[in-house]
Amino acid sequence: MAAAVFLLICGRIRVGTLGVDRESFSSSFLLSPPSAFAAALRLLLFLEFLQIDGLCAKEKMHSTHLLLEEPIRMASILEPSKPSFFPAMTKIVGTLGPKSRTVEVISACLKAGMSVARFDFSWGNIDYHQETLENLKLAIKTTKSCVMLDTVGPELQVVNKSESAISLEADAFVVLTPDQGQEASSKLLPINFSGLSKAVKPGDTIFMGQYLFTGSETTSVWLEVAELKEDDVVCIIKNSATLAGSLFTLHISQIHINLPTLSDSDKDVISKWGVRNKIDFLSLSYTRHAEDVRHAREFLSKLGDLQQTQIFAKIENVEGLTHFDEILQEADGIILSRGNLGIDLPPEKVFLFQKAAVYKCNMAGKPAVITRVVDSMTDNLRPTRAEATDVANAVLDGTDAILLGAETLRGLYPVETISTVGKICAEAEKVFNQDLYFKKTVKYVGEPMSHLESIASSAVRAAIKVRASVIICFTSSGRAARLIAKYRPTMPVLSVVIPRLKTNQLRWSFTGAFEARQSLIVRGLFPMLADPRHPAEATSATNESVLKVALDHGKSSGVIKSHDRVVVCQKVGDASVVKIIELED
């Protein structure tokens, strides 16, 4: 045995030569009986299992299990990051609020890398958010952005009319009551749900904190249900905390709340504010079943232009997790709300769901959005090391966008937060193992591929082989560009959306604006809206003129330079064409 260990240290043998089954080894690694010698042997075997060679003096890492490009030169870590026209391929969703609603701050957020502006109707009225949106319209004259409306859904809230801070002491009792006429205090907390006493039982856990809580025990509290008294719920306080702010929310671990996913107040906001502003995305909070998405889509279909609005299902609890596959099939994208998921799931399970969910979204070609990554930047100028690593790992997992909530809504440093997250994403993208990801995606899709899938994968393969600086994709619906982005090319994809003229015999209208803006949440896609035309005008000459405009845009933005190669994906007549062009001086 000692000889075997010695040989293993020297890199002479493999796990297989010791008769260890690779499939069972990883699961049994931490389950073996402890001893100093056995622990050392298990560690060495585990390192061999990961194929890390030359333990004595080598830095080169060989791992086919990670979506990580290799080898990484250690010296390159010390090199300064190079500025780029695109801050990152991964998109950033910023929630606009008190600290980020002026024209100046919104402009700075957009320039720092925010591509989607999120409006959260869990707090604030229509007039407040309309004023913020008007400021956004002024700010986006020199940049691009789209709008996401976040619904309230079946969210339980504490009714604190005085908006004064409430101090709760550990081991004391507090009563949750549906009587909203009562004044909130350290002994009594009115809530907006009359069925709580029927939904919980003694021993259940309730989490309460400031809306978009950052996890600090001083601003959030854990309660344990002690007794049920008719409609009231008596709880024992597990930790001392001061609830400060205008909005406190409750989350009950793994308990079904019998409230509609799309509430009447949500429908009212969508019908008024959403229709008026032609929202690009609807973030459907607390999505629990595919039927929730279908119901929301049916509602939007009756609201004119909003039938083009994409629905992103927000997974926030175990119900949504359980029905994830069917929800993914119905939704246009997924938002993983890790804050509430982290309450419903054990902490050690959250990352497993994230990796599995993002992978499923990637293979389906639908955007995956991750939340709650840099909570500490709500009050601090720099993220923790763990948070910085978390952002990078989310990029390596394959996420399309990072959603910032409290960090930009009420945080002290909204612009710096967006800039920092963008820089971390850009660095992670440099080491993303595109080759491995491409092969996995092609294998998952299988054969025979659909026509569009084949064209998209071929365009990416060609761009990688010739080291193109950009892929230009002509599209009217945006689907072709999204399929190209699905294969995660290392270069940006310029999605040239061709507006189409249509009529219903009463009026003329153009399509394309929604499709262009909705590309702003997809990793690696950067949209450009071409001049409108009639479908009959889609000739070779007009395509070439649009291509010239796209190339000029790429040159002016610094993405394309002289002698660069560009891959173009377009439709000529009935044929789909992928061509490579090399630019002259």
Short mmCIF file of C-alpha atoms in Angstrom, two decimals, residues 147-563:
data_model
loop_
_atom_site.label_atom_id
_atom_site.label_comp_id
_atom_site.label_asym_id
_atom_site.label_seq_id
_atom_site.Cartn_x
_atom_site.Cartn_y
_atom_site.Cartn_z
CA VAL A 147 -37.76 47.16 -19.56
CA MET A 148 -38.75 44.35 -17.20
CA LEU A 149 -41.82 44.51 -14.97
CA ASP A 150 -41.56 42.38 -11.82
CA THR A 151 -44.89 41.26 -10.35
CA VAL A 152 -45.71 40.97 -6.65
CA GLY A 153 -47.42 37.59 -6.87
CA PRO A 154 -48.41 35.65 -3.72
CA GLU A 155 -45.92 37.57 -1.58
CA LEU A 156 -46.69 37.85 2.13
CA GLN A 157 -46.02 41.30 3.58
CA VAL A 158 -46.06 42.92 7.00
CA VAL A 159 -48.39 45.94 7.11
CA ASN A 160 -46.42 48.65 8.91
CA LYS A 161 -48.40 51.85 8.38
CA SER A 162 -46.16 54.00 10.56
CA GLU A 163 -43.04 52.75 8.70
CA SER A 164 -41.15 52.96 12.02
CA ALA A 165 -38.40 50.47 12.94
CA ILE A 166 -39.53 47.41 14.91
CA SER A 167 -37.17 45.74 17.39
CA LEU A 168 -37.61 42.01 18.03
CA GLU A 169 -35.81 40.20 20.86
CA ALA A 170 -34.70 36.56 20.77
CA ASP A 171 -36.86 34.08 22.74
CA ALA A 172 -39.76 36.56 22.97
CA PHE A 173 -43.16 35.94 21.37
CA VAL A 174 -44.77 37.86 18.52
CA VAL A 175 -48.26 37.43 17.04
CA LEU A 176 -48.90 37.49 13.28
CA THR A 177 -52.46 38.67 12.64
CA PRO A 178 -54.52 39.25 9.46
CA ASP A 179 -56.17 42.27 11.15
CA GLN A 180 -54.54 45.03 9.11
CA GLY A 181 -56.19 47.72 11.24
CA GLN A 182 -53.79 46.94 14.10
CA GLU A 183 -50.58 48.94 14.63
CA ALA A 184 -47.35 47.02 14.02
CA SER A 185 -45.18 46.56 17.13
CA SER A 186 -42.64 44.19 18.65
CA LYS A 187 -45.57 42.14 20.04
CA LEU A 188 -47.99 42.22 17.10
CA LEU A 189 -47.38 42.22 13.33
CA PRO A 190 -50.34 42.63 10.91
CA ILE A 191 -49.92 40.78 7.59
CA ASN A 192 -51.72 40.89 4.22
CA PHE A 193 -52.87 37.23 4.24
CA SER A 194 -55.87 35.89 6.14
CA GLY A 195 -55.14 32.19 5.59
CA LEU A 196 -51.78 31.92 7.37
CA SER A 197 -53.17 30.04 10.39
CA LYS A 198 -54.61 27.40 8.05
CA ALA A 199 -51.38 27.02 6.07
CA VAL A 200 -48.90 26.49 8.94
CA LYS A 201 -48.60 24.25 11.97
CA PRO A 202 -46.55 24.40 15.20
CA GLY A 203 -42.87 23.85 14.47
CA ASP A 204 -42.92 25.47 11.00
CA THR A 205 -40.28 28.09 10.25
CA ILE A 206 -41.09 31.60 9.04
CA PHE A 207 -38.47 34.01 7.74
CA MET A 208 -39.10 37.74 7.93
CA GLY A 209 -36.95 40.60 6.72
CA GLN A 210 -36.67 43.84 4.84
CA TYR A 211 -37.70 43.46 1.21
CA LEU A 212 -34.70 42.19 -0.79
CA PHE A 213 -33.00 41.28 2.48
CA THR A 214 -29.24 40.88 2.30
CA GLY A 215 -29.02 38.08 4.85
CA SER A 216 -27.83 40.15 7.79
CA GLU A 217 -29.20 38.83 11.09
CA THR A 218 -29.58 42.42 12.32
CA THR A 219 -32.21 43.20 9.66
CA SER A 220 -33.97 39.84 9.31
CA VAL A 221 -35.46 37.39 11.76
CA TRP A 222 -36.36 33.70 11.98
CA LEU A 223 -39.62 32.76 13.66
CA GLU A 224 -40.90 29.37 14.78
CA VAL A 225 -44.64 28.76 14.93
CA ALA A 226 -45.54 28.03 18.56
CA GLU A 227 -49.33 28.18 18.64
CA LEU A 228 -52.38 28.83 16.44
CA LYS A 229 -55.16 31.03 17.88
CA GLU A 230 -58.06 31.21 15.41
CA ASP A 231 -56.73 33.47 12.59
CA ASP A 232 -53.63 34.52 14.55
CA VAL A 233 -50.27 32.74 14.56
CA VAL A 234 -48.13 32.96 17.71
CA CYS A 235 -44.39 32.65 17.02
CA ILE A 236 -41.24 32.49 19.09
CA ILE A 237 -38.42 34.77 17.90
CA LYS A 238 -35.21 32.84 17.21
CA ASN A 239 -32.80 35.79 16.85
CA SER A 240 -32.78 39.46 17.80
CA ALA A 241 -33.27 41.89 14.92
CA THR A 242 -34.49 45.35 14.00
CA LEU A 243 -36.84 45.48 11.03
CA ALA A 244 -36.11 48.82 9.38
CA GLY A 245 -37.56 50.12 6.14
CA SER A 246 -40.94 50.55 4.54
CA LEU A 247 -41.53 46.96 3.39
CA PHE A 248 -41.04 43.66 5.25
CA THR A 249 -41.80 40.30 3.66
CA LEU A 250 -42.46 36.80 5.02
CA HIS A 251 -41.34 33.50 3.57
CA ILE A 252 -42.54 30.18 4.95
CA SER A 253 -40.26 27.25 4.22
CA GLN A 254 -41.82 24.60 1.93
CA ILE A 255 -45.43 25.62 2.62
CA HIS A 256 -48.00 26.14 -0.15
CA ILE A 257 -49.70 29.53 0.01
CA ASN A 258 -53.13 29.47 -1.61
CA LEU A 259 -52.87 32.77 -3.47
CA PRO A 260 -52.87 33.37 -7.26
CA THR A 261 -49.49 33.79 -8.96
CA LEU A 262 -50.83 36.75 -10.94
CA SER A 263 -52.84 38.81 -8.46
CA ASP A 264 -55.54 41.36 -9.26
CA SER A 265 -53.16 44.19 -8.36
CA ASP A 266 -50.56 42.71 -10.73
CA LYS A 267 -53.12 42.62 -13.54
CA ASP A 268 -54.07 46.23 -12.84
CA VAL A 269 -50.43 47.39 -13.03
CA ILE A 270 -49.79 45.42 -16.23
CA SER A 271 -53.00 46.72 -17.86
CA LYS A 272 -52.15 50.34 -17.07
CA TRP A 273 -48.39 50.80 -16.70
CA GLY A 274 -47.30 47.79 -18.74
CA VAL A 275 -49.48 48.58 -21.76
CA ARG A 276 -48.59 52.26 -21.70
CA ASN A 277 -44.87 51.51 -21.74
CA LYS A 278 -44.88 48.37 -23.92
CA ILE A 279 -42.82 46.32 -21.48
CA ASP A 280 -40.35 43.86 -23.01
CA PHE A 281 -40.30 41.31 -20.17
CA LEU A 282 -42.67 40.20 -17.44
CA SER A 283 -40.93 38.68 -14.43
CA LEU A 284 -43.57 36.30 -13.05
CA SER A 285 -42.80 36.08 -9.33
CA TYR A 286 -43.35 32.81 -7.44
CA THR A 287 -44.01 30.72 -10.56
CA ARG A 288 -45.06 27.31 -9.24
CA HIS A 289 -46.55 25.49 -12.25
CA ALA A 290 -46.53 25.71 -16.03
CA GLU A 291 -50.17 26.71 -15.78
CA ASP A 292 -49.05 29.96 -14.10
CA VAL A 293 -47.11 30.89 -17.25
CA ARG A 294 -49.95 29.89 -19.55
CA HIS A 295 -52.40 31.97 -17.53
CA ALA A 296 -50.09 35.01 -17.67
CA ARG A 297 -49.57 34.61 -21.42
CA GLU A 298 -53.30 34.38 -22.00
CA PHE A 299 -53.75 37.60 -20.03
CA LEU A 300 -51.02 39.41 -22.02
CA SER A 301 -52.48 38.24 -25.34
CA LYS A 302 -55.54 40.41 -24.70
CA LEU A 303 -53.46 43.56 -24.19
CA GLY A 304 -52.47 44.55 -27.72
CA ASP A 305 -48.70 44.96 -28.09
CA LEU A 306 -48.04 43.02 -24.88
CA GLN A 307 -48.71 39.77 -26.73
CA GLN A 308 -45.06 40.19 -27.78
CA THR A 309 -43.86 40.56 -24.17
CA GLN A 310 -41.66 37.67 -23.06
CA ILE A 311 -42.45 35.92 -19.77
CA PHE A 312 -39.60 35.00 -17.44
CA ALA A 313 -40.65 32.51 -14.77
CA LYS A 314 -39.17 33.40 -11.40
CA ILE A 315 -38.38 30.24 -9.43
CA GLU A 316 -38.53 31.06 -5.71
CA ASN A 317 -39.63 27.95 -3.84
CA VAL A 318 -39.72 24.16 -3.80
CA GLU A 319 -42.96 24.07 -5.83
CA GLY A 320 -41.27 25.86 -8.70
CA LEU A 321 -38.24 23.61 -8.40
CA THR A 322 -40.39 20.47 -8.49
CA HIS A 323 -42.15 21.56 -11.69
CA PHE A 324 -39.10 23.18 -13.26
CA ASP A 325 -39.06 21.17 -16.50
CA GLU A 326 -42.66 21.92 -17.40
CA ILE A 327 -42.21 25.59 -16.45
CA LEU A 328 -39.11 25.86 -18.66
CA GLN A 329 -41.06 24.45 -21.57
CA GLU A 330 -43.70 27.20 -21.29
CA ALA A 331 -41.60 30.22 -20.26
CA ASP A 332 -39.37 32.39 -22.47
CA GLY A 333 -36.68 32.46 -19.79
CA ILE A 334 -35.95 31.61 -16.15
CA ILE A 335 -34.96 33.75 -13.17
CA LEU A 336 -33.45 31.82 -10.26
CA SER A 337 -34.41 33.81 -7.17
CA ARG A 338 -31.69 32.48 -4.90
CA GLY A 339 -32.76 34.64 -1.95
CA ASN A 340 -36.06 32.87 -1.37
CA LEU A 341 -34.76 29.56 -2.73
CA GLY A 342 -32.04 29.72 -0.10
CA ILE A 343 -34.74 29.73 2.56
CA ASP A 344 -36.71 26.83 1.09
CA LEU A 345 -33.61 24.71 0.39
CA PRO A 346 -30.75 23.67 2.66
CA PRO A 347 -27.74 25.95 1.93
CA GLU A 348 -25.68 23.04 0.61
CA LYS A 349 -28.33 22.27 -2.04
CA VAL A 350 -28.72 25.72 -3.63
CA PHE A 351 -25.67 25.42 -5.90
CA LEU A 352 -26.87 22.02 -7.16
CA PHE A 353 -30.16 23.47 -8.29
CA GLN A 354 -28.42 26.45 -9.86
CA LYS A 355 -26.11 24.25 -11.93
CA ALA A 356 -28.89 21.88 -12.99
CA ALA A 357 -31.33 24.68 -13.85
CA VAL A 358 -28.80 26.74 -15.81
CA TYR A 359 -27.73 23.65 -17.77
CA LYS A 360 -31.35 22.89 -18.70
CA CYS A 361 -31.88 26.51 -19.79
CA ASN A 362 -28.70 26.41 -21.90
CA MET A 363 -29.73 23.24 -23.68
CA ALA A 364 -33.23 24.64 -24.30
CA GLY A 365 -31.73 27.85 -25.69
CA LYS A 366 -33.60 29.99 -23.17
CA PRO A 367 -32.00 32.74 -21.03
CA ALA A 368 -31.09 31.91 -17.43
CA VAL A 369 -30.85 34.80 -14.97
CA ILE A 370 -29.15 34.51 -11.56
CA THR A 371 -30.01 36.79 -8.61
CA ARG A 372 -28.43 37.70 -5.25
CA VAL A 373 -24.74 37.67 -6.07
CA VAL A 374 -23.18 40.74 -4.42
CA ASP A 375 -25.43 41.54 -1.45
CA SER A 376 -22.56 43.12 0.49
CA MET A 377 -22.23 45.85 -2.15
CA THR A 378 -25.54 47.27 -0.94
CA ASP A 379 -23.46 49.00 1.73
CA ASN A 380 -19.86 48.43 0.61
CA LEU A 381 -17.79 49.53 -2.36
CA ARG A 382 -16.22 46.09 -2.91
CA PRO A 383 -17.76 42.60 -2.94
CA THR A 384 -16.50 39.86 -0.66
CA ARG A 385 -14.08 37.32 -2.17
CA ALA A 386 -16.82 34.69 -1.97
CA GLU A 387 -19.24 36.93 -3.88
CA ALA A 388 -16.69 37.69 -6.60
CA THR A 389 -16.06 33.97 -7.02
CA ASP A 390 -19.82 33.31 -7.04
CA VAL A 391 -20.33 35.73 -9.95
CA ALA A 392 -17.50 34.10 -11.92
CA ASN A 393 -18.83 30.61 -11.26
CA ALA A 394 -22.30 31.66 -12.42
CA VAL A 395 -20.72 32.74 -15.72
CA LEU A 396 -18.83 29.44 -16.00
CA ASP A 397 -22.10 27.61 -15.27
CA GLY A 398 -23.55 29.30 -18.36
CA THR A 399 -25.83 32.02 -17.01
CA ASP A 400 -27.04 34.65 -19.48
CA ALA A 401 -27.55 37.52 -17.06
CA ILE A 402 -26.93 38.66 -13.50
CA LEU A 403 -29.85 40.38 -11.77
CA LEU A 404 -29.06 43.03 -9.17
CA GLY A 405 -31.83 43.81 -6.68
CA ALA A 406 -31.12 45.62 -3.42
CA GLU A 407 -27.62 46.46 -4.71
CA THR A 408 -29.03 48.99 -7.20
CA LEU A 409 -32.50 49.59 -5.74
CA ARG A 410 -31.39 50.99 -2.39
CA GLY A 411 -27.65 50.33 -2.44
CA LEU A 412 -25.14 53.11 -1.89
CA TYR A 413 -23.05 52.25 -4.96
CA PRO A 414 -25.32 51.22 -7.87
CA VAL A 415 -22.94 52.31 -10.66
CA GLU A 416 -19.86 50.79 -9.03
CA THR A 417 -21.75 47.54 -8.41
CA ILE A 418 -22.72 47.19 -12.07
CA SER A 419 -19.18 48.01 -13.18
CA THR A 420 -17.62 45.52 -10.75
CA VAL A 421 -19.98 42.69 -11.69
CA GLY A 422 -19.37 43.39 -15.37
CA LYS A 423 -15.60 43.20 -14.93
CA ILE A 424 -15.84 39.89 -13.05
CA CYS A 425 -18.09 38.47 -15.79
CA ALA A 426 -15.67 39.60 -18.50
CA GLU A 427 -12.72 37.92 -16.78
CA ALA A 428 -14.67 34.68 -16.29
CA GLU A 429 -15.68 34.66 -19.95
CA LYS A 430 -12.01 34.66 -20.96
CA VAL A 431 -11.51 31.21 -19.42
CA PHE A 432 -14.89 29.73 -20.34
CA ASN A 433 -14.28 26.42 -22.10
CA GLN A 434 -16.25 27.09 -25.27
CA ASP A 435 -14.93 23.99 -27.02
CA LEU A 436 -16.27 21.65 -24.34
CA TYR A 437 -19.55 23.55 -24.11
CA PHE A 438 -20.03 23.44 -27.90
CA LYS A 439 -19.48 19.68 -28.03
CA LYS A 440 -21.88 19.10 -25.14
CA THR A 441 -24.57 21.22 -26.79
CA VAL A 442 -24.21 19.52 -30.19
CA LYS A 443 -24.37 16.11 -28.50
CA TYR A 444 -27.47 17.11 -26.54
CA VAL A 445 -29.27 18.43 -29.64
CA GLY A 446 -28.49 15.21 -31.50
CA GLU A 447 -29.14 14.35 -35.12
CA PRO A 448 -30.79 15.13 -37.37
CA MET A 449 -30.63 18.82 -36.39
CA SER A 450 -33.34 21.26 -37.41
CA HIS A 451 -32.50 23.58 -40.28
CA LEU A 452 -32.02 26.65 -38.06
CA GLU A 453 -30.05 24.72 -35.43
CA SER A 454 -27.68 23.43 -38.10
CA ILE A 455 -27.09 26.90 -39.53
CA ALA A 456 -26.53 28.40 -36.07
CA SER A 457 -24.01 25.76 -34.96
CA SER A 458 -22.21 25.99 -38.32
CA ALA A 459 -21.90 29.77 -38.00
CA VAL A 460 -20.34 29.43 -34.55
CA ARG A 461 -18.01 26.64 -35.66
CA ALA A 462 -16.84 28.72 -38.64
CA ALA A 463 -16.32 31.82 -36.49
CA ILE A 464 -14.19 29.86 -34.02
CA LYS A 465 -12.10 28.24 -36.77
CA VAL A 466 -11.28 31.50 -38.59
CA ARG A 467 -11.03 33.49 -35.33
CA ALA A 468 -13.65 35.97 -36.43
CA SER A 469 -14.01 39.16 -34.42
CA VAL A 470 -17.81 39.14 -34.63
CA ILE A 471 -20.77 37.17 -35.98
CA ILE A 472 -23.40 39.21 -37.80
CA CYS A 473 -26.83 37.60 -37.95
CA PHE A 474 -29.76 38.91 -40.00
CA THR A 475 -33.06 38.09 -38.32
CA SER A 476 -36.65 39.26 -38.19
CA SER A 477 -37.96 37.27 -35.22
CA GLY A 478 -34.68 37.13 -33.29
CA ARG A 479 -34.80 33.33 -33.15
CA ALA A 480 -31.80 32.74 -35.42
CA ALA A 481 -29.61 35.08 -33.35
CA ARG A 482 -30.71 33.42 -30.10
CA LEU A 483 -29.81 30.00 -31.51
CA ILE A 484 -26.33 31.25 -32.41
CA ALA A 485 -25.94 32.61 -28.87
CA LYS A 486 -27.03 29.21 -27.54
CA TYR A 487 -23.70 27.76 -28.72
CA ARG A 488 -21.80 30.41 -26.72
CA PRO A 489 -19.38 31.80 -29.35
CA THR A 490 -16.34 33.53 -27.89
CA MET A 491 -17.01 36.64 -29.97
CA PRO A 492 -20.03 38.98 -29.79
CA VAL A 493 -23.04 38.33 -32.01
CA LEU A 494 -24.40 41.43 -33.72
CA SER A 495 -28.09 40.70 -34.17
CA VAL A 496 -29.36 42.81 -37.07
CA VAL A 497 -33.13 42.83 -36.68
CA ILE A 498 -34.93 43.60 -39.94
CA PRO A 499 -38.29 45.28 -39.19
CA ARG A 500 -41.19 44.04 -41.26
CA LEU A 501 -44.08 46.12 -42.50
CA LYS A 502 -47.49 44.60 -41.84
CA THR A 503 -51.12 45.65 -42.03
CA ASN A 504 -54.45 44.47 -40.66
CA GLN A 505 -56.36 46.42 -43.36
CA LEU A 506 -56.94 49.25 -40.89
CA ARG A 507 -53.42 50.47 -40.16
CA TRP A 508 -49.80 49.89 -41.02
CA SER A 509 -47.26 48.88 -38.41
CA PHE A 510 -43.68 47.63 -38.12
CA THR A 511 -42.45 44.64 -36.16
CA GLY A 512 -38.91 44.30 -34.89
CA ALA A 513 -38.49 46.74 -31.99
CA PHE A 514 -39.58 44.19 -29.37
CA GLU A 515 -37.35 41.49 -30.87
CA ALA A 516 -34.32 43.80 -30.88
CA ARG A 517 -34.76 44.92 -27.27
CA GLN A 518 -35.41 41.38 -26.05
CA SER A 519 -31.95 40.35 -27.30
CA LEU A 520 -30.46 42.55 -24.58
CA ILE A 521 -30.93 39.83 -21.94
CA VAL A 522 -29.26 37.04 -23.96
CA ARG A 523 -25.59 36.38 -23.36
CA GLY A 524 -23.40 37.57 -26.23
CA LEU A 525 -26.21 39.17 -28.27
CA PHE A 526 -25.97 42.86 -29.17
CA PRO A 527 -28.95 44.03 -31.24
CA MET A 528 -29.16 46.58 -34.00
CA LEU A 529 -32.42 47.67 -35.62
CA ALA A 530 -32.14 48.06 -39.39
CA ASP A 531 -34.26 50.29 -41.61
CA PRO A 532 -37.79 48.89 -42.06
CA ARG A 533 -38.79 47.26 -45.32
CA HIS A 534 -41.51 45.23 -46.94
CA PRO A 535 -40.86 41.43 -47.09
CA ALA A 536 -40.79 41.64 -50.90
CA GLU A 537 -37.81 44.01 -50.68
CA ALA A 538 -35.50 41.36 -49.13
CA THR A 539 -33.15 41.27 -52.12
CA SER A 540 -29.44 40.61 -52.27
CA ALA A 541 -28.73 44.31 -52.85
CA THR A 542 -30.70 45.46 -49.82
CA ASN A 543 -29.06 42.77 -47.67
CA GLU A 544 -25.62 44.03 -48.74
CA SER A 545 -26.56 47.60 -47.84
CA VAL A 546 -27.73 46.51 -44.40
CA LEU A 547 -24.52 44.48 -43.97
CA LYS A 548 -22.47 47.58 -44.77
CA VAL A 549 -24.34 49.52 -42.09
CA ALA A 550 -23.70 46.70 -39.60
CA LEU A 551 -19.99 46.59 -40.46
CA ASP A 552 -19.71 50.37 -40.13
CA HIS A 553 -21.41 50.15 -36.74
CA GLY A 554 -18.94 47.46 -35.67
CA LYS A 555 -15.99 49.56 -36.82
CA SER A 556 -17.20 52.73 -35.10
CA SER A 557 -17.74 50.83 -31.85
CA GLY A 558 -14.27 49.30 -31.99
CA VAL A 559 -15.42 45.69 -32.32
CA ILE A 560 -14.25 45.31 -35.92
CA LYS A 561 -10.84 46.41 -37.23
CA SER A 562 -9.06 46.30 -40.58
CA HIS A 563 -8.19 42.79 -41.80
#
